[in-house]
CSV table of C-alpha atoms in Angstrom, one decimal:
chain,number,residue,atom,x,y,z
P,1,UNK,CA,-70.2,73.5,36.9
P,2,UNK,CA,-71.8,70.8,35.4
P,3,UNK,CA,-69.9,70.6,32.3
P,4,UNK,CA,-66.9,70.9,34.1
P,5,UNK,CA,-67.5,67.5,36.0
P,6,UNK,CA,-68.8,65.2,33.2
P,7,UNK,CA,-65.7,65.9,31.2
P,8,UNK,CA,-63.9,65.2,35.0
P,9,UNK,CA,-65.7,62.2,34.7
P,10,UNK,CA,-64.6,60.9,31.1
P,11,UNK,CA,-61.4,62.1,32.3
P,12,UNK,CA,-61.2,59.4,34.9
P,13,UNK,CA,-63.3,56.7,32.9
P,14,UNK,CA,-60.7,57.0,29.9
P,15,UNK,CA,-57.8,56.6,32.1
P,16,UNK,CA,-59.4,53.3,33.9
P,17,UNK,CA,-59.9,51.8,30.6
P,18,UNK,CA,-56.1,52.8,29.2
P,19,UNK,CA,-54.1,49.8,29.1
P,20,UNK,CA,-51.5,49.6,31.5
P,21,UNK,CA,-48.0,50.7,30.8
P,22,UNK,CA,-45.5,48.0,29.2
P,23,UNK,CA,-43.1,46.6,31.9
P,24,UNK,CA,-39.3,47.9,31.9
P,25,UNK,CA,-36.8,46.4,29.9
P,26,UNK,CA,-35.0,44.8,32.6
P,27,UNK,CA,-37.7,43.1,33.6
P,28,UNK,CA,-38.8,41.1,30.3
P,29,UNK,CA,-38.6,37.2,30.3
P,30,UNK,CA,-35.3,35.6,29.2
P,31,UNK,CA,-35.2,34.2,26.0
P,32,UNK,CA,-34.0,30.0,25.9
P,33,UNK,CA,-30.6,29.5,25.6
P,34,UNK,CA,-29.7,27.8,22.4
P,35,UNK,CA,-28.7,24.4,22.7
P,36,UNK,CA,-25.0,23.2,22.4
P,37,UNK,CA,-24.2,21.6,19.1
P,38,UNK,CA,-23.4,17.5,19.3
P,39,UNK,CA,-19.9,17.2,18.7
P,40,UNK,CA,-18.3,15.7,15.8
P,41,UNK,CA,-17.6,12.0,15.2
P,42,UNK,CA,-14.3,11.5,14.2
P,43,UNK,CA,-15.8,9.7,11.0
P,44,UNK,CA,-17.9,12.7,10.3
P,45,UNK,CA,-15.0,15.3,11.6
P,46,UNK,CA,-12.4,13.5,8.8
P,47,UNK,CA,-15.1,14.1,6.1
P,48,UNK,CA,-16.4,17.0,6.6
P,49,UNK,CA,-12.1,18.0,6.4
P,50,UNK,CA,-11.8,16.5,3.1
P,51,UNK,CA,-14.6,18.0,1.7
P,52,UNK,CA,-14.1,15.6,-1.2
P,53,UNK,CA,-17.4,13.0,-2.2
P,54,UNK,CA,-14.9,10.6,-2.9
P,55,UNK,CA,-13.2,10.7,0.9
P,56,UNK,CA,-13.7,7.1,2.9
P,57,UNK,CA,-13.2,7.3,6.7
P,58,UNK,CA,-12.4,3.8,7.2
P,59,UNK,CA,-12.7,2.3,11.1
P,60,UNK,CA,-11.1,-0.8,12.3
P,61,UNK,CA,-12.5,-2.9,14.7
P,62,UNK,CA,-11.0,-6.2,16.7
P,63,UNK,CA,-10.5,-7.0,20.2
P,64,UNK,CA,-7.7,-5.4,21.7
P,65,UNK,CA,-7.2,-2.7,18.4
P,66,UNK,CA,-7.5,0.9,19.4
P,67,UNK,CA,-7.0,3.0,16.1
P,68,UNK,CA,-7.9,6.8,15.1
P,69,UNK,CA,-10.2,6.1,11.6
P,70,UNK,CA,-8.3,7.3,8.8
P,71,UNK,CA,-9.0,8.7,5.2
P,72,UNK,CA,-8.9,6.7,2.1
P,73,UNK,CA,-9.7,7.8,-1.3
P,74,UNK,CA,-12.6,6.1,-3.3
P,75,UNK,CA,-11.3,4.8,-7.0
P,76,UNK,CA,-7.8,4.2,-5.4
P,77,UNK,CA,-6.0,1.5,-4.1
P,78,UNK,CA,-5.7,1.1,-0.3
P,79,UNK,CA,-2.5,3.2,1.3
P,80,UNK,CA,-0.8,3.0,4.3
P,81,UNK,CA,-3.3,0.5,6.2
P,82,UNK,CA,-2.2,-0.3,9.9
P,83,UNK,CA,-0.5,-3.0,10.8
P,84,UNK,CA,-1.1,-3.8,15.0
P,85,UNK,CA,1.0,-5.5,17.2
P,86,UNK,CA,0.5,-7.0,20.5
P,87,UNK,CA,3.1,-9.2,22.0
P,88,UNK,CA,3.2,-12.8,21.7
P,89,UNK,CA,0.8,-12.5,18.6
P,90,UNK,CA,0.7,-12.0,14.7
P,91,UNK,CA,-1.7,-10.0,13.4
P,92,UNK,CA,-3.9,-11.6,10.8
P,93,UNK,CA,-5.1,-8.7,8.6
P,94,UNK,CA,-8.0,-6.4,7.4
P,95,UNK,CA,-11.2,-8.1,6.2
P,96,UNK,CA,-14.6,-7.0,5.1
P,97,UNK,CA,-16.4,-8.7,8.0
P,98,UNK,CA,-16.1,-10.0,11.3
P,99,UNK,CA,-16.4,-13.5,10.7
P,100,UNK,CA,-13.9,-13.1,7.6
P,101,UNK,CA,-11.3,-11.8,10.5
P,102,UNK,CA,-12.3,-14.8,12.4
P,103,UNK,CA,-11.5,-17.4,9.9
P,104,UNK,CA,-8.4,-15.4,8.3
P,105,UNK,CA,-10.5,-15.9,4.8
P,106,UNK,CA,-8.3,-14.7,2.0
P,107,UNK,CA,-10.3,-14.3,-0.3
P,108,UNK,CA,-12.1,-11.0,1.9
P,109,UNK,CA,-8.9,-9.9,2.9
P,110,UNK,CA,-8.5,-5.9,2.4
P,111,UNK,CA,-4.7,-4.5,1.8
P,112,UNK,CA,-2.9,-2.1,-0.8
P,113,UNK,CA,-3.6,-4.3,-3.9
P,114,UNK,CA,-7.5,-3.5,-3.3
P,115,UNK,CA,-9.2,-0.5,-4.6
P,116,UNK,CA,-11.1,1.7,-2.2
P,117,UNK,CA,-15.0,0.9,-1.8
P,118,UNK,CA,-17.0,2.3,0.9
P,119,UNK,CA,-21.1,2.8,1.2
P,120,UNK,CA,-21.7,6.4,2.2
P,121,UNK,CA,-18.6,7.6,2.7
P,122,UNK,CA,-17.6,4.8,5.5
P,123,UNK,CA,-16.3,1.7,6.1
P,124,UNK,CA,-15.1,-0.6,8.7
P,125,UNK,CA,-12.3,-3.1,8.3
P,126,UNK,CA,-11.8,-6.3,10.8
P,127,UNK,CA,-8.5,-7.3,12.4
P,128,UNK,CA,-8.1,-10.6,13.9
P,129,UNK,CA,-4.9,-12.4,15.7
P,130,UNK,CA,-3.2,-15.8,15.7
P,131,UNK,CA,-0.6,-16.8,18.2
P,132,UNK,CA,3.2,-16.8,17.2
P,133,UNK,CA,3.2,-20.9,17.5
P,134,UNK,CA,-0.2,-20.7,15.2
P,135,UNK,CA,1.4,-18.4,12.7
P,136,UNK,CA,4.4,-20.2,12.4
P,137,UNK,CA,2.7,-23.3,11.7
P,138,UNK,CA,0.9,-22.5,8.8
P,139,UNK,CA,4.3,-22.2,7.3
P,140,UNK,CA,4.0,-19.7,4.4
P,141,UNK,CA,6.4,-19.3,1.7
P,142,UNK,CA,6.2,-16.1,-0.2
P,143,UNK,CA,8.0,-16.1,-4.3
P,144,UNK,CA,9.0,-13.1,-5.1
P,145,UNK,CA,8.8,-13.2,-8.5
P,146,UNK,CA,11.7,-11.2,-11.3
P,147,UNK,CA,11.1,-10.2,-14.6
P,148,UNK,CA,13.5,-8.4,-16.9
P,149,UNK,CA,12.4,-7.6,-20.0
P,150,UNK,CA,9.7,-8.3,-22.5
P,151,UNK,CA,9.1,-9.4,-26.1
P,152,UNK,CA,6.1,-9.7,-28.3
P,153,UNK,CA,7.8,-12.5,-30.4
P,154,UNK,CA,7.1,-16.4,-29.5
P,155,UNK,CA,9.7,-17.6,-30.8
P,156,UNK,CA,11.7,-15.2,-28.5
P,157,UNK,CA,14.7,-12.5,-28.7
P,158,UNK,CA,18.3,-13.1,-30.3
P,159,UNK,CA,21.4,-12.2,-28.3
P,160,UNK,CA,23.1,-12.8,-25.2
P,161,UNK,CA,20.2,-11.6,-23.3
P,162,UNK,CA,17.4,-13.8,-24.7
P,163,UNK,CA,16.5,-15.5,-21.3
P,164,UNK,CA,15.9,-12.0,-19.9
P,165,UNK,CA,12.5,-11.6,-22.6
P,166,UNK,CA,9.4,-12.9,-21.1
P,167,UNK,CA,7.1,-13.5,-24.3
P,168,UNK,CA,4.2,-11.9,-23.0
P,169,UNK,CA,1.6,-14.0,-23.9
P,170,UNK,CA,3.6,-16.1,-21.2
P,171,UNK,CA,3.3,-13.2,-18.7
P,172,UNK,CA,-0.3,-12.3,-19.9
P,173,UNK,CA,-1.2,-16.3,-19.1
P,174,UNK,CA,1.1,-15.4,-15.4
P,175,UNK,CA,-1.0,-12.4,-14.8
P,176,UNK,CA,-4.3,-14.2,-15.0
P,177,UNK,CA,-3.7,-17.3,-13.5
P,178,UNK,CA,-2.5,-14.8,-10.2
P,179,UNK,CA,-5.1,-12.7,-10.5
P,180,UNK,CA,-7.7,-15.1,-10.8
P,181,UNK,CA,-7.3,-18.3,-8.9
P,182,UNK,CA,-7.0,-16.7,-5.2
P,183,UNK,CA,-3.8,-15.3,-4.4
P,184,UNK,CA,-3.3,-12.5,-2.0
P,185,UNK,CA,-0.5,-10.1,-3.0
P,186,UNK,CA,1.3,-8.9,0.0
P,187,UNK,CA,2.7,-4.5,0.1
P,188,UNK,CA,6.3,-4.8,1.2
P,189,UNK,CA,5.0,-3.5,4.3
P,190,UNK,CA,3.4,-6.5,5.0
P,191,UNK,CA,6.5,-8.5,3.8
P,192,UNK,CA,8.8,-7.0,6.6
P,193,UNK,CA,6.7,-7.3,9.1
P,194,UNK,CA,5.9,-11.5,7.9
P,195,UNK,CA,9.4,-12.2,8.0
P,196,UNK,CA,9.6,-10.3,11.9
P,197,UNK,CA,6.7,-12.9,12.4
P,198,UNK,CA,4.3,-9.9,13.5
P,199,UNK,CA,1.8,-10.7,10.6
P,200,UNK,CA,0.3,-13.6,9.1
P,201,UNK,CA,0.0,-14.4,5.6
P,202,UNK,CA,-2.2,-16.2,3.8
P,203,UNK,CA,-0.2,-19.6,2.3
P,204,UNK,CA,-0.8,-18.5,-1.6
P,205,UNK,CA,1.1,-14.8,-1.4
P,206,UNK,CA,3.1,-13.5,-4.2
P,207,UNK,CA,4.8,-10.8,-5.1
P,208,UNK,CA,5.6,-9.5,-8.6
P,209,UNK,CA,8.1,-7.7,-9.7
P,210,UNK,CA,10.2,-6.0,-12.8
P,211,UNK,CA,13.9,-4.9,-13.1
P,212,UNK,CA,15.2,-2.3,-14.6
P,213,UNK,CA,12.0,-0.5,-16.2
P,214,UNK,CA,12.7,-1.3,-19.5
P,215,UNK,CA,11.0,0.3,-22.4
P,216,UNK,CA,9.0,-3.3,-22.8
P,217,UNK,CA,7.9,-3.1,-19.4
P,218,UNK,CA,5.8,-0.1,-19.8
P,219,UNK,CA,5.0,-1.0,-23.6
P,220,UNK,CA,4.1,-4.6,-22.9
P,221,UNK,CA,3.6,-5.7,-19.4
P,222,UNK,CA,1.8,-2.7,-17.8
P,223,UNK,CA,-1.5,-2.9,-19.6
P,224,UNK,CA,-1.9,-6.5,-18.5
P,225,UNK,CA,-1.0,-5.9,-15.3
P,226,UNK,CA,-3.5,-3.0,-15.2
P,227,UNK,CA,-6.4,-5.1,-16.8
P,228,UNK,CA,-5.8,-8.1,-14.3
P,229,UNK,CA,-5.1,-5.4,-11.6
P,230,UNK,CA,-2.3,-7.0,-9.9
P,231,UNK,CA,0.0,-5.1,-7.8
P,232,UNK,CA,3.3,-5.3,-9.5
P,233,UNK,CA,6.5,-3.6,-8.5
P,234,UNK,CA,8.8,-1.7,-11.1
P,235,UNK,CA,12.8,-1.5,-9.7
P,236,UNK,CA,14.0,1.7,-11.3
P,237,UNK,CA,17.4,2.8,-11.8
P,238,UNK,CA,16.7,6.4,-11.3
P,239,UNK,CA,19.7,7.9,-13.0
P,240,UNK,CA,18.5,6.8,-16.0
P,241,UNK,CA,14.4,6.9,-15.9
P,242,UNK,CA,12.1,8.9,-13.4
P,243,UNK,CA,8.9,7.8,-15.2
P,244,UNK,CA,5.7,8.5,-13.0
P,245,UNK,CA,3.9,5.4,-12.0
P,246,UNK,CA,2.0,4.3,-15.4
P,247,UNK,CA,-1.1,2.7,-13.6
P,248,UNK,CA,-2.3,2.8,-9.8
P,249,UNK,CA,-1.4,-1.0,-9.9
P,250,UNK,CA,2.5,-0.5,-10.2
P,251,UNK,CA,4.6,0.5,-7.1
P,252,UNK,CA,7.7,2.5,-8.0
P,253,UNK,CA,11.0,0.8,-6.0
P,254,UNK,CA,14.6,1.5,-5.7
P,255,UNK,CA,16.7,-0.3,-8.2
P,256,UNK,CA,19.9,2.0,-6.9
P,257,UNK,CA,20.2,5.8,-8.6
P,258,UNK,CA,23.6,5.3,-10.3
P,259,UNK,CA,25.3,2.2,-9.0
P,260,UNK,CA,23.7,-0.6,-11.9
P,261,UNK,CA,27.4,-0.4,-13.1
P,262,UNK,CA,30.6,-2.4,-12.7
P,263,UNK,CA,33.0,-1.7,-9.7
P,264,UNK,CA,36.8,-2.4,-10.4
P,265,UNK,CA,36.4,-5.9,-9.5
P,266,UNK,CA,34.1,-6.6,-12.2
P,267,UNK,CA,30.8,-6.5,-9.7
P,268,UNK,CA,28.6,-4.3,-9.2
P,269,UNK,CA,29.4,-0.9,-7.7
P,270,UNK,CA,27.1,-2.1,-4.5
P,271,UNK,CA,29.5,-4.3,-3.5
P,272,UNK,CA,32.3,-1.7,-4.6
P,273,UNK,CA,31.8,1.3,-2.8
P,274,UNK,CA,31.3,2.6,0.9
P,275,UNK,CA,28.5,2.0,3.0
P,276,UNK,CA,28.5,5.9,2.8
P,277,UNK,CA,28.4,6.2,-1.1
P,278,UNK,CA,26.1,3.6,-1.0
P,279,UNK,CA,23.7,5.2,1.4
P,280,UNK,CA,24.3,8.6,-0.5
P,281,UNK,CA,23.5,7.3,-4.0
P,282,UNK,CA,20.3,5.2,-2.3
P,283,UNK,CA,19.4,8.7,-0.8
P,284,UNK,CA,19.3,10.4,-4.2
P,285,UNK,CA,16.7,7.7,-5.6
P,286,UNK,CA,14.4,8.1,-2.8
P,287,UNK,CA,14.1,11.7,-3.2
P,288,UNK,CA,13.1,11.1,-6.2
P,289,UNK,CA,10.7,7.7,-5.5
P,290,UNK,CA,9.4,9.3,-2.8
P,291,UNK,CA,10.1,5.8,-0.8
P,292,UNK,CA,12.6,4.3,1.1
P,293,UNK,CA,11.6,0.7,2.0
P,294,UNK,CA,13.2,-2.1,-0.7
P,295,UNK,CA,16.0,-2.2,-3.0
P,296,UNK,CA,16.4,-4.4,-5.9
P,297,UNK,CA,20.3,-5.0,-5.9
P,298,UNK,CA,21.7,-4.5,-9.4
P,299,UNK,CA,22.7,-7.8,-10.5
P,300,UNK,CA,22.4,-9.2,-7.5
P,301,UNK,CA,25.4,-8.3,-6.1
P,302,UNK,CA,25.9,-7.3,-2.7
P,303,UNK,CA,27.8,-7.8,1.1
P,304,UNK,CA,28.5,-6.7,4.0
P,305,UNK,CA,29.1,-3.2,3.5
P,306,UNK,CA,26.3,-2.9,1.4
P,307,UNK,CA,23.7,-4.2,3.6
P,308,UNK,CA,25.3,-1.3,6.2
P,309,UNK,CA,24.8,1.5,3.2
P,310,UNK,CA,21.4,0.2,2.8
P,311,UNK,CA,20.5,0.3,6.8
P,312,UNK,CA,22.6,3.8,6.8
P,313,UNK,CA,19.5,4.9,4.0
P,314,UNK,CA,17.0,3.7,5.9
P,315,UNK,CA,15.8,0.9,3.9
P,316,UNK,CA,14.6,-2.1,5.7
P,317,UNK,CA,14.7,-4.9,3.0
P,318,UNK,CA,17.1,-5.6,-0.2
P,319,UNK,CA,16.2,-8.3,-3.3
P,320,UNK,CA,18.6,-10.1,-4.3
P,321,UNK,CA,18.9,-12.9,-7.4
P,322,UNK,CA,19.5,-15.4,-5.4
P,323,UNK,CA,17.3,-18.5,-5.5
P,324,UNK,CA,14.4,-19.5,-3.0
P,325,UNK,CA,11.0,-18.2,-1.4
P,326,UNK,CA,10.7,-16.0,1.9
P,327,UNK,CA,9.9,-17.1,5.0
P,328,UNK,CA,9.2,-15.7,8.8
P,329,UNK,CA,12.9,-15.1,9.6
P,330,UNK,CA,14.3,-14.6,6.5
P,331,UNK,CA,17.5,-11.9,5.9
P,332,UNK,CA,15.3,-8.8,5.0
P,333,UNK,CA,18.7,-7.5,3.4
P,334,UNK,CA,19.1,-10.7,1.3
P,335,UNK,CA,14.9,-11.6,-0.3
P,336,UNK,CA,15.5,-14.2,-2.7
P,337,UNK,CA,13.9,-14.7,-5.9
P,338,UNK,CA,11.7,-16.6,-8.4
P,339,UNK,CA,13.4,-16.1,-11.8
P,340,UNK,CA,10.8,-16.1,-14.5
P,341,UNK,CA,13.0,-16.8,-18.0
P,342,UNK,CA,11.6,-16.8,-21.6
P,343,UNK,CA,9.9,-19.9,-22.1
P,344,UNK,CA,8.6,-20.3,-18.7
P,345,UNK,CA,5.0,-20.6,-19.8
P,346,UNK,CA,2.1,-21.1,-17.2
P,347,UNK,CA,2.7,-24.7,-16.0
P,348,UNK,CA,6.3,-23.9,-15.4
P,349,UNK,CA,5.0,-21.1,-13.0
P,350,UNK,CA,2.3,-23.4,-11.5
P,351,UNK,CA,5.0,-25.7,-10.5
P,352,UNK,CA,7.0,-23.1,-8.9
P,353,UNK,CA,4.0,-21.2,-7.1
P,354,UNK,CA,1.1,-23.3,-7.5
């Protein structure tokens, strides 16, 4: 009897010192919810898209400019930059800095002649406005300058086409004093929208440009354009040569597919055919250019039909030979030109461009 209630009582004094059962599942604490990621920048959402170190998600800034960011590639020229518009005002371009945009300084003036530079992956450009009456008064001229051919001799080529061979110590002496002394060389882009009076540009522009992509051009002239890294544009006649662009600096243009030939009157077939051959043959070198935009009219012929095959192919501007510098208002489908002849050596271009 005794045994039997000490071992009833270490019975009971085990089971007051067991711990007490572990509560039911259901009614165990709830864990913290985890927290909702910060959405995406659209800077850091175009980046992290790319996936490429060399991506630049460039921003633009300026009163009254509302634009998505938008990728750029690092060791490239600039493409395809914006240009606004808001009524009653031209738009004074992309610059490095407020205060550039401010005081329209050329010299920090961003456009598709510039090569892409951005610190950790971003960058934001400044736009900045001028009023129509402003714009117009600075009174800009743009050259538009033509070269044919080149030669390596001084003393120049023989033949009926010598004045077409630019000695190219002459262009080399060309190339620097443009790419050195402050002028800003406007994308055709920029052009159209100068002559609509929508943009301003600063008063030293020029653009440079090559007919017919002749063998010397990509011997000769390239490399120095290249190694003074001016934007130059090269009008092909894509019947005959479908070269790739031989250096980031050279834009690849219409100089017609098949039409640099003589119609039955003795001009050119632009000013021969329909507006719909024109338009068809224009067609075929922009499939291949990969660009509508200008045409370079082979030898400079041209009319009213072919300005309507030209519109009809959606190209906005056409070069002519003719003399004389563009200005706001200026016949898009009639640019004229600044000849540059053999002999013209670097004062004869100062005094023509300054």
């Amino acid at each position: 009897m005794i045994v039997v209630l000490a071992i009833g009582t270490t019975l009971v004094v085990a089971a007051l010192q067991r711990p007490a059962p572990a509560a039911e599942a259901s009614e165990t604490a709830t864990p913290s919810p985890t927290p909702t990621p910060t959405p995406l920048t659209p800077v850091e959402q175009l980046l992290i898209d790319a996936d490429d170190p060399l991506a630049c998600a460039v921003e633009f800034d300026g009163e009254g400019i509302e634009l998505e960011p938008m990728l750029q590639s690092q060791e490239t020229l600039f493409a395809s930059l914006p240009i606004p518009a808001r009524e009653g005002m031209a738009f004074g371009g992309w610059y490095t800095s407020a205060e550039a945009a401010s005081a329209f300084e050329a010299a920090s003036r961003i456009n598709g002649a510039d090569s892409v530079g951005c610190d950790d992956q971003r960058l934001t450009l400044h736009g900045s406005w001028m009023t129509a009456e402003e714009n117009a008064a600075t009174d800009t001229e743009v050259p538009i300058l033509m070269y044919h051919q080149f030669t390596n001799r001084p003393e120049g080529e023989d033949g009926w086409l010598r004045g077409n061979y630019a000695y190219i110590g002459d262009f080399q002496a060309h190339m620097e004093h443009i790419g050195s002394t402050g002028f800003y060389l406007p994308t055709w882009d920029e052009l159209a929208a100068f002559i609509d009076g929508r943009l301003h540009l600063p008063q030293r522009s020029v653009i440079i440009t090559d007919d017919d992509a002749d063998q010397t051009w990509f011997d000769l002239a390239v490399p120095v354009v290249a190694e003074n890294k001016v934007i130059a544009t090269s009008f092909m006649v894509t019947a005959y040569r479908q070269d790739p662009a031989p250096s980031p600096y050279v834009l690849r243009r219409s100089h017609t597919h098949d039409m640099h030939e003589a119609g039955e009157d003795g001009r050119g077939r632009m000013a021969n055919w329909s507006a719909d051959e024109i338009a068809a043959d224009l067609n075929a070198s922009a499939d291949v250019l990969g660009v509508r935009e200008v045409v370079a009219y082979p030898y400079g012929h041209y009319n009213d039909t072919t300005k309507q095959g030209v519109g009809q192919a959606g190209f906005e501007m056409g070069r002519t030979i003719e003399p004389g510098m563009v200005r706001i208002g200026t016949d898009k489908l009639a640019l004229p030109v600044v000849r540059i002849d053999y002999g013209m050596g670097i004062d004869a271009l100062i005094a023509r461009i300054g």
